Coordinates of C-alpha atoms in Angstrom, one line a residue:
X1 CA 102.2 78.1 109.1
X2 CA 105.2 79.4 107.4
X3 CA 106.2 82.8 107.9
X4 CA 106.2 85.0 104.8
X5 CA 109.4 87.2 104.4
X6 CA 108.4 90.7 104.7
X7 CA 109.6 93.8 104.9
X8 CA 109.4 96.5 107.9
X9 CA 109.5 99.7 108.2
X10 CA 112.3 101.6 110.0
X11 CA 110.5 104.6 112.3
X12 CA 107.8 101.5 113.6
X13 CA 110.8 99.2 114.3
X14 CA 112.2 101.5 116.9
X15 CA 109.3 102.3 118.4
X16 CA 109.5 98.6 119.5
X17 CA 105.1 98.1 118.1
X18 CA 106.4 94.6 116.3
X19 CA 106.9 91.7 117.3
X20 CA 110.5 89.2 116.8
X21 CA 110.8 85.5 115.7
X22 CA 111.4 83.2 118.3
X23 CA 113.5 81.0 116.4
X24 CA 116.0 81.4 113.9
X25 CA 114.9 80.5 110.3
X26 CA 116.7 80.2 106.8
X27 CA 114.4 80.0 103.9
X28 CA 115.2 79.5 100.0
X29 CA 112.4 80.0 97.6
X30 CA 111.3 80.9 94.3
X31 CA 109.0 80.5 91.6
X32 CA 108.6 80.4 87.3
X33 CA 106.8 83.3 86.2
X34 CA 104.8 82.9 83.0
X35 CA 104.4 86.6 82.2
X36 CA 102.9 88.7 79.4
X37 CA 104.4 92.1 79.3
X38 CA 102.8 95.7 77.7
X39 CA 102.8 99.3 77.6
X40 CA 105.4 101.7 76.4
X41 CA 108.5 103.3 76.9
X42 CA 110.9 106.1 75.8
X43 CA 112.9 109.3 76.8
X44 CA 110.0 111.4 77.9
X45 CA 107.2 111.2 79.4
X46 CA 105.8 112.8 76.0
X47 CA 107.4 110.7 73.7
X48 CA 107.1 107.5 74.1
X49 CA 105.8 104.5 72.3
X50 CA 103.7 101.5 72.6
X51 CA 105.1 98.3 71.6
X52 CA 104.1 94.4 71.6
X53 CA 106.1 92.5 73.3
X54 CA 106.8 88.8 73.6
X55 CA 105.0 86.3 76.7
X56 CA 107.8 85.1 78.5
X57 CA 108.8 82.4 81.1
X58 CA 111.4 85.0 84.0
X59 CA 112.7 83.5 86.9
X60 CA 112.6 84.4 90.6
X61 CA 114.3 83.5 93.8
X62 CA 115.0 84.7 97.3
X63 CA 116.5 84.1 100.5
X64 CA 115.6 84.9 103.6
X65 CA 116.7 85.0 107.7
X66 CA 114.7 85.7 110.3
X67 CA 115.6 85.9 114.3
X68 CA 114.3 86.1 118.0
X69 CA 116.0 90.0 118.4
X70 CA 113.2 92.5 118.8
X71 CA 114.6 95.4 116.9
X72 CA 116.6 94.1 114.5
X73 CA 114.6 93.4 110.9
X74 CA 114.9 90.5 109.7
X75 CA 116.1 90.1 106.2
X76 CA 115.2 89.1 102.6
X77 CA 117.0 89.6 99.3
X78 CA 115.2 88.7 96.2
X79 CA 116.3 88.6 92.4
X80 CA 113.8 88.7 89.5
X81 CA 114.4 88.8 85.7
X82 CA 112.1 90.6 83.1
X83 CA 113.6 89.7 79.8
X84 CA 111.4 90.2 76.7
X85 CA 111.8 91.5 72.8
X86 CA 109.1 93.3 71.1
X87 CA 108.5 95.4 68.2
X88 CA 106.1 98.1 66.3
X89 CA 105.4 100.0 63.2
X90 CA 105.5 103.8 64.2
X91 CA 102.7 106.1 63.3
X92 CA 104.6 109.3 64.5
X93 CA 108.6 110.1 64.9
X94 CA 110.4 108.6 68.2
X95 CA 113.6 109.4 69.7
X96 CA 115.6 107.0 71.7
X97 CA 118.7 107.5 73.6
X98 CA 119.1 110.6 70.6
X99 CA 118.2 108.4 67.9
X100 CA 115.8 109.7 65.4
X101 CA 112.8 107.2 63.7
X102 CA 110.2 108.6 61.5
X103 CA 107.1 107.6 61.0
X104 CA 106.3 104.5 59.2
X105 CA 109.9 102.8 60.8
X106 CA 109.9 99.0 61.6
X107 CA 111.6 99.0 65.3
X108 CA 112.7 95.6 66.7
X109 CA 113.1 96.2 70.5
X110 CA 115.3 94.1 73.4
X111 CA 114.2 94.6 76.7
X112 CA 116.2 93.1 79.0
X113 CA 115.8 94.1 83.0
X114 CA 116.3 92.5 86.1
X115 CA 116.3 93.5 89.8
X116 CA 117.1 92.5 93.5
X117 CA 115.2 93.6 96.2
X118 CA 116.6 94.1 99.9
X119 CA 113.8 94.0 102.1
X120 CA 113.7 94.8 106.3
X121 CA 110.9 93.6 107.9
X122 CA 109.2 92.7 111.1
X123 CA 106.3 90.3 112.2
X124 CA 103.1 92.0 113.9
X125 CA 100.9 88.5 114.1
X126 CA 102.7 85.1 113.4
X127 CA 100.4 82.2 114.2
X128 CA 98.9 79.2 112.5
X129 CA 95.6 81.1 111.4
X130 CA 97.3 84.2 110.7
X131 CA 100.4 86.2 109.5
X132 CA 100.9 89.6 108.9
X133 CA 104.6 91.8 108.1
X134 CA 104.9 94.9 106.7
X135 CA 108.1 97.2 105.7
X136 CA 110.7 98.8 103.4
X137 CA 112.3 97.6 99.9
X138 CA 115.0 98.6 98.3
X139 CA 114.8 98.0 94.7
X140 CA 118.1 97.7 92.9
X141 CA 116.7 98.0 88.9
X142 CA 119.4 97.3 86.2
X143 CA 118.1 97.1 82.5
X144 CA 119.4 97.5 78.9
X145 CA 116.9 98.8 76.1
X146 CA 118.0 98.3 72.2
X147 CA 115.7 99.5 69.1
X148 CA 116.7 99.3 66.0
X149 CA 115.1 100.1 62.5
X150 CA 114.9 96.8 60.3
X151 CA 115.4 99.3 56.9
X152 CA 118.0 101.6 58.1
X153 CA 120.0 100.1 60.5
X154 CA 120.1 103.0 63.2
X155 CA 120.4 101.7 66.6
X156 CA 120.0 103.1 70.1
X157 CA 121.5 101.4 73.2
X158 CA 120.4 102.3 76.5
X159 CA 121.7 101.3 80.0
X160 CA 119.8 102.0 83.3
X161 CA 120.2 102.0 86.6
X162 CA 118.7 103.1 90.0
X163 CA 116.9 102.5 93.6
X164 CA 113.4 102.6 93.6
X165 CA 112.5 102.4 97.3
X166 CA 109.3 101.0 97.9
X167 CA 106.6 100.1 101.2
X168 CA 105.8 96.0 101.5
X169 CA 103.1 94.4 102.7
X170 CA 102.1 90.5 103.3
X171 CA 99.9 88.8 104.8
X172 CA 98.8 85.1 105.1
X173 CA 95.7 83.0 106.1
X174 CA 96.0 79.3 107.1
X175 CA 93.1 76.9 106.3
X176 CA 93.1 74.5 109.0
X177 CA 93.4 71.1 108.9
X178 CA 94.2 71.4 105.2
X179 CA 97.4 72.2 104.6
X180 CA 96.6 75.2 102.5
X181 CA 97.5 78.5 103.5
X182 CA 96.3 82.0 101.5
X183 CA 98.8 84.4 100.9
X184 CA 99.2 88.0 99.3
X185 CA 102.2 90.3 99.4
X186 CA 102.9 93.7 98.0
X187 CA 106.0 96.2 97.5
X188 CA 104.6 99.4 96.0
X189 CA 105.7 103.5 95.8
X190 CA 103.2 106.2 94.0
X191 CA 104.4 109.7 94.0
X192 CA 104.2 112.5 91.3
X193 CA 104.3 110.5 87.6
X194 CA 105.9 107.4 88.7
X195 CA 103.7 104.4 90.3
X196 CA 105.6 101.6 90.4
X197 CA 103.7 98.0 92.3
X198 CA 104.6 94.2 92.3
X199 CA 102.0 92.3 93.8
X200 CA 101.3 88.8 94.0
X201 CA 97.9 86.8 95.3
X202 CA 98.0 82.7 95.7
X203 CA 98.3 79.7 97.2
X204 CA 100.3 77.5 99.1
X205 CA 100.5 73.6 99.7
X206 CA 102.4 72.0 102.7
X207 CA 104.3 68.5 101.1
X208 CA 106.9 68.5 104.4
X209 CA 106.5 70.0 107.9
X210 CA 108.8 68.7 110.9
X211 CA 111.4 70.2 112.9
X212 CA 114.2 69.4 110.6
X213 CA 113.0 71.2 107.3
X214 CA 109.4 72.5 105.7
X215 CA 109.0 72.5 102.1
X216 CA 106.1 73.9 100.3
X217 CA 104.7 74.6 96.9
X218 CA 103.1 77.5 95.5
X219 CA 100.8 78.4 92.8
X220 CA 99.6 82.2 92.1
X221 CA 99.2 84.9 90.0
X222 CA 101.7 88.7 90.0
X223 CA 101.3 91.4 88.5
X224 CA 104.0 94.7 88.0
X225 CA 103.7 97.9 87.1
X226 CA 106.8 100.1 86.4
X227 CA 105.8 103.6 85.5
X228 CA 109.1 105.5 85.6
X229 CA 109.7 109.1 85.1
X230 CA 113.2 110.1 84.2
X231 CA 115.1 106.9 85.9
X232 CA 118.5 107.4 84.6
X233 CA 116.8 108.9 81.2
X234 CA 114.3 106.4 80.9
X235 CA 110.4 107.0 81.1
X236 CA 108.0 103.4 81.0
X237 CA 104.8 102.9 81.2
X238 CA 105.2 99.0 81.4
X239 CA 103.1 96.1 82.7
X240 CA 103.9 92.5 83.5
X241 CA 101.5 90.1 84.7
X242 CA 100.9 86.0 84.9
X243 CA 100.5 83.1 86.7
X244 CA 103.5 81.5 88.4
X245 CA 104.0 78.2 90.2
X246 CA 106.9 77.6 93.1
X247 CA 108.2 76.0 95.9
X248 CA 109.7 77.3 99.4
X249 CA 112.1 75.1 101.5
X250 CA 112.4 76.5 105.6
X251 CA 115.5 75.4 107.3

């Protein structure tokens, strides 16, 4: 069964508890995520407002190496983009990056976010029945947030940027004799007013397995949660969440 490409925390890594690859391994993956996306946003945590956004189709990829040396992580790096546009009828006044609307506006909104995670992990079990990593992420989140009012023309423009760093968890179950394995993975941080999770729950489907190359497809369902307090000036209370299909190639 394929390994999944997990993260691993630092203090357990010295202490020498995980276990290493045995051989080197290069994977490529990715998947189409059909998301819809909710919740609200603004420049407090007391002021902010709900709008509806768009269902879109965001992309996601990674790459991954993993090697036989005990105490160095392996390594994953992992780019997804959450690109939506939205809007809402104020009942109340909002203010956005300084910009005034009162109540009754018309605001058109353009969320457009992406990140890439750099994950460490290690391998406790890696067999054909069962896999389990677990780890550290470091979430580099770069987004850009326009609202405007359709009547008046005012405009805010917001740019954001920061390192969420997160805990990651996966785990996978093999079916024998089937060619199916189960897999769930997690990254996830909760502290004060900011929760902030990306978790995903599927399937996977062996179409190639020999020494050369593996190649498998994936079908599943993620959800997100960003819940941000003050990132750079920007407070969210967002959701993402859909099903997604995929494939993974192993070198």
């Amino acid at each position: 069964m394929k390994k999944t490409l997990l993260a691993a925390s630092v203090a357990v890594l010295m202490c020498g508890t995980a276990q290493a690859d045995t051989l080197l391994g290069l994977y490529i993956g990715g998947h189409m995520w059909a998301n819809e996306t909710s919740g609200s946003f603004g420049e407090g945590s007391d002021n902010q407002t709900v709008f509806d956004f768009d269902d879109k189709k965001q992309g996601s990829f990674y790459v991954a190496f993993e090697h036989p040396i005990p105490l160095i992580p392996n390594i994953k790096i992992a780019s997804t983009t959450l690109d939506t546009v939205g809007g809402t009828q104020l009942t109340s006044s909002f203010t956005f990056d300084q910009v005034s609307y009162a109540a009754g506006s018309t605001l058109d909104t353009t969320l457009d976010a992406s990140f890439v995670d750099y994950t460490l992990y290690y391998e406790v079990f890696d067999n054909d029945l069962l896999s389990f990593d677990f780890g550290i992420t470091a979430r580099d989140l770069d987004a850009n947030i326009q609202v405007a009012d359709q009547v008046t023309q005012l405009q805010s423009d917001l740019d954001v940027s920061g390192i969420i760093p997160m805990f990651y968890l996966s785990t996978i179950i093999g079916l024998p004799f089937t060619g199916l394995n189960i897999f769930a993975e997690a990254n996830f941080l909760s502290f004060d007013d900011q929760t902030v999770y990306d978790a995903q729950i599927g399937v996977s489907y062996s179409i190639l397995d020999n020494l050369a190359v593996d190649f498998d497809v994936t079908l599943g369902y993620r959800t997100m949660k960003m819940e941000l307090n003050d990132l750079d000036g920007f407070y969210s209370d967002l959701t993402y969440d859909g099903f997604f299909a995929g494939a993974i190639v192993h070198f």
